[in-house]
PDB file of C-alpha atoms and ligand atoms in Angstrom:
ATOM      1  CA  MET A   1     116.224  76.537  22.072  1.00  0.00           C
ATOM      2  CA  ALA A   2     119.214  77.470  24.223  1.00  0.00           C
ATOM      3  CA  GLU A   3     120.972  74.372  25.527  1.00  0.00           C
ATOM      4  CA  ASP A   4     123.323  76.032  27.992  1.00  0.00           C
ATOM      5  CA  LEU A   5     121.750  77.655  30.995  1.00  0.00           C
ATOM      6  CA  THR A   6     123.078  80.748  32.693  1.00  0.00           C
ATOM      7  CA  ILE A   7     123.236  79.852  36.372  1.00  0.00           C
ATOM      8  CA  LEU A   8     123.472  82.501  39.097  1.00  0.00           C
ATOM      9  CA  ARG A   9     125.666  81.342  41.982  1.00  0.00           C
ATOM     10  CA  GLU A  10     125.771  84.396  44.252  1.00  0.00           C
ATOM     11  CA  ALA A  11     122.277  85.837  44.131  1.00  0.00           C
ATOM     12  CA  SER A  12     119.087  86.077  46.136  1.00  0.00           C
ATOM     13  CA  LYS A  13     116.379  83.457  45.718  1.00  0.00           C
ATOM     14  CA  GLU A  14     114.234  86.022  43.881  1.00  0.00           C
ATOM     15  CA  GLU A  15     117.063  86.851  41.475  1.00  0.00           C
ATOM     16  CA  LYS A  16     117.659  83.158  40.804  1.00  0.00           C
ATOM     17  CA  TYR A  17     113.998  82.615  39.926  1.00  0.00           C
ATOM     18  CA  GLN A  18     113.895  85.764  37.804  1.00  0.00           C
ATOM     19  CA  SER A  19     116.934  84.553  35.881  1.00  0.00           C
ATOM     20  CA  ILE A  20     115.809  80.947  35.384  1.00  0.00           C
ATOM     21  CA  ILE A  21     112.148  81.590  34.474  1.00  0.00           C
ATOM     22  CA  PRO A  22     112.781  83.108  31.001  1.00  0.00           C
ATOM     23  CA  GLN A  23     115.311  80.352  30.349  1.00  0.00           C
ATOM     24  CA  ILE A  24     112.775  77.658  31.226  1.00  0.00           C
ATOM     25  CA  LYS A  25     110.269  79.428  29.006  1.00  0.00           C
ATOM     26  CA  ALA A  26     112.733  79.321  26.108  1.00  0.00           C
ATOM     27  CA  LEU A  27     113.522  75.655  26.797  1.00  0.00           C
ATOM     28  CA  ILE A  28     109.942  74.465  26.591  1.00  0.00           C
ATOM     29  CA  GLU A  29     108.700  76.909  23.968  1.00  0.00           C
ATOM     30  CA  GLY A  30     107.852  75.106  20.764  1.00  0.00           C
ATOM     31  CA  GLU A  31     108.002  71.646  22.380  1.00  0.00           C
ATOM     32  CA  THR A  32     104.632  70.009  22.888  1.00  0.00           C
ATOM     33  CA  ASP A  33     105.787  66.763  24.511  1.00  0.00           C
ATOM     34  CA  LEU A  34     104.834  66.906  28.192  1.00  0.00           C
ATOM     35  CA  ILE A  35     107.506  64.517  29.490  1.00  0.00           C
ATOM     36  CA  ALA A  36     110.282  66.299  27.595  1.00  0.00           C
ATOM     37  CA  ASN A  37     109.180  69.619  29.060  1.00  0.00           C
ATOM     38  CA  LEU A  38     108.799  68.287  32.624  1.00  0.00           C
ATOM     39  CA  ALA A  39     112.260  66.722  32.363  1.00  0.00           C
ATOM     40  CA  ASN A  40     113.856  69.997  31.301  1.00  0.00           C
ATOM     41  CA  VAL A  41     112.033  71.958  34.002  1.00  0.00           C
ATOM     42  CA  CYS A  42     113.483  69.598  36.650  1.00  0.00           C
ATOM     43  CA  ALA A  43     116.973  69.769  35.176  1.00  0.00           C
ATOM     44  CA  ALA A  44     116.943  73.573  34.985  1.00  0.00           C
ATOM     45  CA  LEU A  45     115.658  73.935  38.554  1.00  0.00           C
ATOM     46  CA  LYS A  46     118.164  71.411  39.897  1.00  0.00           C
ATOM     47  CA  GLU A  47     121.007  73.194  38.145  1.00  0.00           C
ATOM     48  CA  GLN A  48     119.997  76.638  39.415  1.00  0.00           C
ATOM     49  CA  PHE A  49     119.014  75.758  42.992  1.00  0.00           C
ATOM     50  CA  ASN A  50     120.791  72.464  43.649  1.00  0.00           C
ATOM     51  CA  TRP A  51     117.870  71.256  45.754  1.00  0.00           C
ATOM     52  CA  PHE A  52     118.071  67.774  47.233  1.00  0.00           C
ATOM     53  CA  TRP A  53     115.240  66.476  45.042  1.00  0.00           C
ATOM     54  CA  VAL A  54     112.968  68.052  42.456  1.00  0.00           C
ATOM     55  CA  GLY A  55     110.494  66.180  40.343  1.00  0.00           C
ATOM     56  CA  PHE A  56     107.008  65.490  39.113  1.00  0.00           C
ATOM     57  CA  TYR A  57     104.468  62.871  40.100  1.00  0.00           C
ATOM     58  CA  LEU A  58     101.790  62.312  37.470  1.00  0.00           C
ATOM     59  CA  VAL A  59      98.155  61.327  37.996  1.00  0.00           C
ATOM     60  CA  LYS A  60      97.531  57.835  36.631  1.00  0.00           C
ATOM     61  CA  GLU A  61      94.081  56.555  37.542  1.00  0.00           C
ATOM     62  CA  GLU A  62      93.857  56.636  41.341  1.00  0.00           C
ATOM     63  CA  GLU A  63      97.562  57.123  42.040  1.00  0.00           C
ATOM     64  CA  LEU A  64     100.440  59.483  41.523  1.00  0.00           C
ATOM     65  CA  VAL A  65     103.248  57.812  39.597  1.00  0.00           C
ATOM     66  CA  LEU A  66     106.836  59.041  39.578  1.00  0.00           C
ATOM     67  CA  GLY A  67     107.646  61.179  36.550  1.00  0.00           C
ATOM     68  CA  PRO A  68     110.736  63.126  35.463  1.00  0.00           C
ATOM     69  CA  PHE A  69     112.933  64.105  38.401  1.00  0.00           C
ATOM     70  CA  GLN A  70     116.451  65.043  39.481  1.00  0.00           C
ATOM     71  CA  GLY A  71     117.941  63.653  42.660  1.00  0.00           C
ATOM     72  CA  PRO A  72     118.128  60.336  44.475  1.00  0.00           C
ATOM     73  CA  VAL A  73     115.780  57.462  43.586  1.00  0.00           C
ATOM     74  CA  ALA A  74     112.285  57.967  44.982  1.00  0.00           C
ATOM     75  CA  CYS A  75     109.102  56.052  45.760  1.00  0.00           C
ATOM     76  CA  THR A  76     107.233  55.321  42.552  1.00  0.00           C
ATOM     77  CA  ARG A  77     103.555  55.378  43.566  1.00  0.00           C
ATOM     78  CA  ILE A  78     101.589  57.569  45.993  1.00  0.00           C
ATOM     79  CA  LYS A  79      97.892  57.114  46.724  1.00  0.00           C
ATOM     80  CA  LYS A  80      95.446  60.024  46.711  1.00  0.00           C
ATOM     81  CA  GLY A  81      95.556  61.824  50.057  1.00  0.00           C
ATOM     82  CA  LYS A  82      98.780  60.121  51.150  1.00  0.00           C
ATOM     83  CA  GLY A  83     101.929  62.040  52.008  1.00  0.00           C
ATOM     84  CA  VAL A  84     102.455  65.653  51.092  1.00  0.00           C
ATOM     85  CA  CYS A  85     102.115  64.904  47.376  1.00  0.00           C
ATOM     86  CA  GLY A  86      98.881  62.952  47.728  1.00  0.00           C
ATOM     87  CA  ALA A  87      97.449  65.659  50.012  1.00  0.00           C
ATOM     88  CA  SER A  88      98.329  68.420  47.537  1.00  0.00           C
ATOM     89  CA  TRP A  89      96.662  66.420  44.764  1.00  0.00           C
ATOM     90  CA  GLN A  90      93.524  65.706  46.818  1.00  0.00           C
ATOM     91  CA  GLN A  91      93.160  69.257  48.129  1.00  0.00           C
ATOM     92  CA  GLU A  92      94.424  70.882  44.913  1.00  0.00           C
ATOM     93  CA  LYS A  93      96.501  73.158  47.111  1.00  0.00           C
ATOM     94  CA  ILE A  94     100.108  74.294  47.294  1.00  0.00           C
ATOM     95  CA  LEU A  95     101.574  72.782  50.460  1.00  0.00           C
ATOM     96  CA  VAL A  96     104.666  74.244  52.117  1.00  0.00           C
ATOM     97  CA  VAL A  97     106.012  71.929  54.823  1.00  0.00           C
ATOM     98  CA  PRO A  98     108.781  73.518  56.942  1.00  0.00           C
ATOM     99  CA  ASN A  99     109.435  70.293  58.868  1.00  0.00           C
ATOM    100  CA  VAL A 100     108.434  67.033  57.206  1.00  0.00           C
ATOM    101  CA  ASP A 101     108.542  65.178  60.538  1.00  0.00           C
ATOM    102  CA  GLU A 102     105.585  67.285  61.662  1.00  0.00           C
ATOM    103  CA  PHE A 103     103.429  66.520  58.601  1.00  0.00           C
ATOM    104  CA  PRO A 104     101.055  63.644  59.393  1.00  0.00           C
ATOM    105  CA  GLY A 105     101.615  60.831  56.901  1.00  0.00           C
ATOM    106  CA  HIS A 106     104.692  62.323  55.272  1.00  0.00           C
ATOM    107  CA  ILE A 107     106.304  59.735  52.999  1.00  0.00           C
ATOM    108  CA  ALA A 108     110.043  59.650  53.655  1.00  0.00           C
ATOM    109  CA  CYS A 109     111.730  58.697  50.408  1.00  0.00           C
ATOM    110  CA  ALA A 110     115.048  59.848  51.873  1.00  0.00           C
ATOM    111  CA  SER A 111     115.895  60.542  55.503  1.00  0.00           C
ATOM    112  CA  ALA A 112     117.985  63.543  54.404  1.00  0.00           C
ATOM    113  CA  SER A 113     114.880  65.413  53.332  1.00  0.00           C
ATOM    114  CA  LYS A 114     113.806  67.938  55.995  1.00  0.00           C
ATOM    115  CA  SER A 115     111.409  70.343  54.296  1.00  0.00           C
ATOM    116  CA  GLU A 116     109.251  70.208  51.219  1.00  0.00           C
ATOM    117  CA  ILE A 117     106.972  72.157  48.875  1.00  0.00           C
ATOM    118  CA  VAL A 118     104.374  70.540  46.606  1.00  0.00           C
ATOM    119  CA  LEU A 119     102.324  72.308  43.923  1.00  0.00           C
ATOM    120  CA  PRO A 120      99.460  70.970  41.802  1.00  0.00           C
ATOM    121  CA  VAL A 121     100.140  71.020  38.056  1.00  0.00           C
ATOM    122  CA  TYR A 122      97.276  71.715  35.659  1.00  0.00           C
ATOM    123  CA  ILE A 123      96.730  71.331  31.957  1.00  0.00           C
ATOM    124  CA  HIS A 124      93.616  73.005  30.556  1.00  0.00           C
ATOM    125  CA  GLY A 125      92.190  73.310  34.070  1.00  0.00           C
ATOM    126  CA  LYS A 126      92.647  69.628  34.895  1.00  0.00           C
ATOM    127  CA  ILE A 127      95.139  68.488  37.522  1.00  0.00           C
ATOM    128  CA  ILE A 128      97.670  66.190  35.863  1.00  0.00           C
ATOM    129  CA  GLY A 129     100.187  65.831  38.673  1.00  0.00           C
ATOM    130  CA  VAL A 130     102.274  67.647  41.229  1.00  0.00           C
ATOM    131  CA  LEU A 131     105.685  69.265  41.380  1.00  0.00           C
ATOM    132  CA  ASP A 132     107.556  68.153  44.511  1.00  0.00           C
ATOM    133  CA  VAL A 133     110.713  69.833  45.814  1.00  0.00           C
ATOM    134  CA  ASP A 134     112.637  68.524  48.827  1.00  0.00           C
ATOM    135  CA  SER A 135     115.404  70.182  50.799  1.00  0.00           C
ATOM    136  CA  GLU A 136     117.887  68.800  53.291  1.00  0.00           C
ATOM    137  CA  TYR A 137     117.393  72.046  55.276  1.00  0.00           C
ATOM    138  CA  LEU A 138     114.473  72.809  57.574  1.00  0.00           C
ATOM    139  CA  ALA A 139     112.040  75.546  56.501  1.00  0.00           C
ATOM    140  CA  HIS A 140     113.760  75.995  53.163  1.00  0.00           C
ATOM    141  CA  PHE A 141     110.644  76.990  51.199  1.00  0.00           C
ATOM    142  CA  ASP A 142     108.232  79.882  51.619  1.00  0.00           C
ATOM    143  CA  VAL A 143     105.684  81.952  49.750  1.00  0.00           C
ATOM    144  CA  VAL A 144     108.393  83.263  47.403  1.00  0.00           C
ATOM    145  CA  ASP A 145     109.057  79.704  46.196  1.00  0.00           C
ATOM    146  CA  ALA A 146     105.324  79.003  46.015  1.00  0.00           C
ATOM    147  CA  ASN A 147     104.717  82.026  43.789  1.00  0.00           C
ATOM    148  CA  TYR A 148     107.669  81.548  41.454  1.00  0.00           C
ATOM    149  CA  LEU A 149     107.288  77.776  41.156  1.00  0.00           C
ATOM    150  CA  ASN A 150     103.625  78.291  40.364  1.00  0.00           C
ATOM    151  CA  GLU A 151     104.638  80.711  37.617  1.00  0.00           C
ATOM    152  CA  ILE A 152     107.008  78.050  36.253  1.00  0.00           C
ATOM    153  CA  ILE A 153     104.478  75.241  36.190  1.00  0.00           C
ATOM    154  CA  LYS A 154     101.964  77.483  34.456  1.00  0.00           C
ATOM    155  CA  LEU A 155     104.430  77.604  31.550  1.00  0.00           C
ATOM    156  CA  ILE A 156     103.731  73.880  31.053  1.00  0.00           C
ATOM    157  CA  ASP A 157     100.009  74.526  30.556  1.00  0.00           C
ATOM    158  CA  VAL A 158     100.102  75.272  26.849  1.00  0.00           C
TER     159      VAL A 158
HETATM  160  N1  LIG B   1     107.780  63.194  50.620  1.00  0.00           N
HETATM  161  C1  LIG B   1     106.788  62.999  49.601  1.00  0.00           C
HETATM  162  C2  LIG B   1     107.049  61.758  48.784  1.00  0.00           C
HETATM  163  C3  LIG B   1     107.849  61.986  47.574  1.00  0.00           C
HETATM  164  S1  LIG B   1     109.491  62.174  47.855  1.00  0.00           S
HETATM  165  O1  LIG B   1     109.751  63.257  48.804  1.00  0.00           O
HETATM  166  C4  LIG B   1     110.363  62.408  46.474  1.00  0.00           C
HETATM  167  C5  LIG B   1     105.413  62.946  50.227  1.00  0.00           C
HETATM  168  O2  LIG B   1     105.276  62.905  51.448  1.00  0.00           O
HETATM  169  O3  LIG B   1     104.451  62.927  49.481  1.00  0.00           O
END
């Protein structure tokens, strides 16, 4: 496993994803512990993209509970259907929110967060949590992020 990442500073979003994806693959290859892998995925994404917040919420009974993340402290529990994370879990859908103030029920863990993307995470076809990424810029995420992030979280499903 490579412990030093190669980080692209001056590159397009696509190039950054294309560079980090094989590195994430190498990081989690051969490791079966879910939490260790989720933690390294967050760290690698934070290092490459320097997003405001990136992390996982994990399904525990009827709630999402905060898992590995990088960024400021965050709310620890989210009920099914609540906020962007709870909605993504309930609907099993990728949600791209260009302006969090316009999302009904958005949970503001930090006032600096302006836009957000949330993706369901599956293991063997069962939803086990969500990946949540927050930006301090409006409309920071689009279908490019949705596609590449989905590719990344599929690497976890081993
Ligand atoms: N904004 C999220 C809550 C989690 S924090 O952003 C880290 C939501 O509405 O579900």
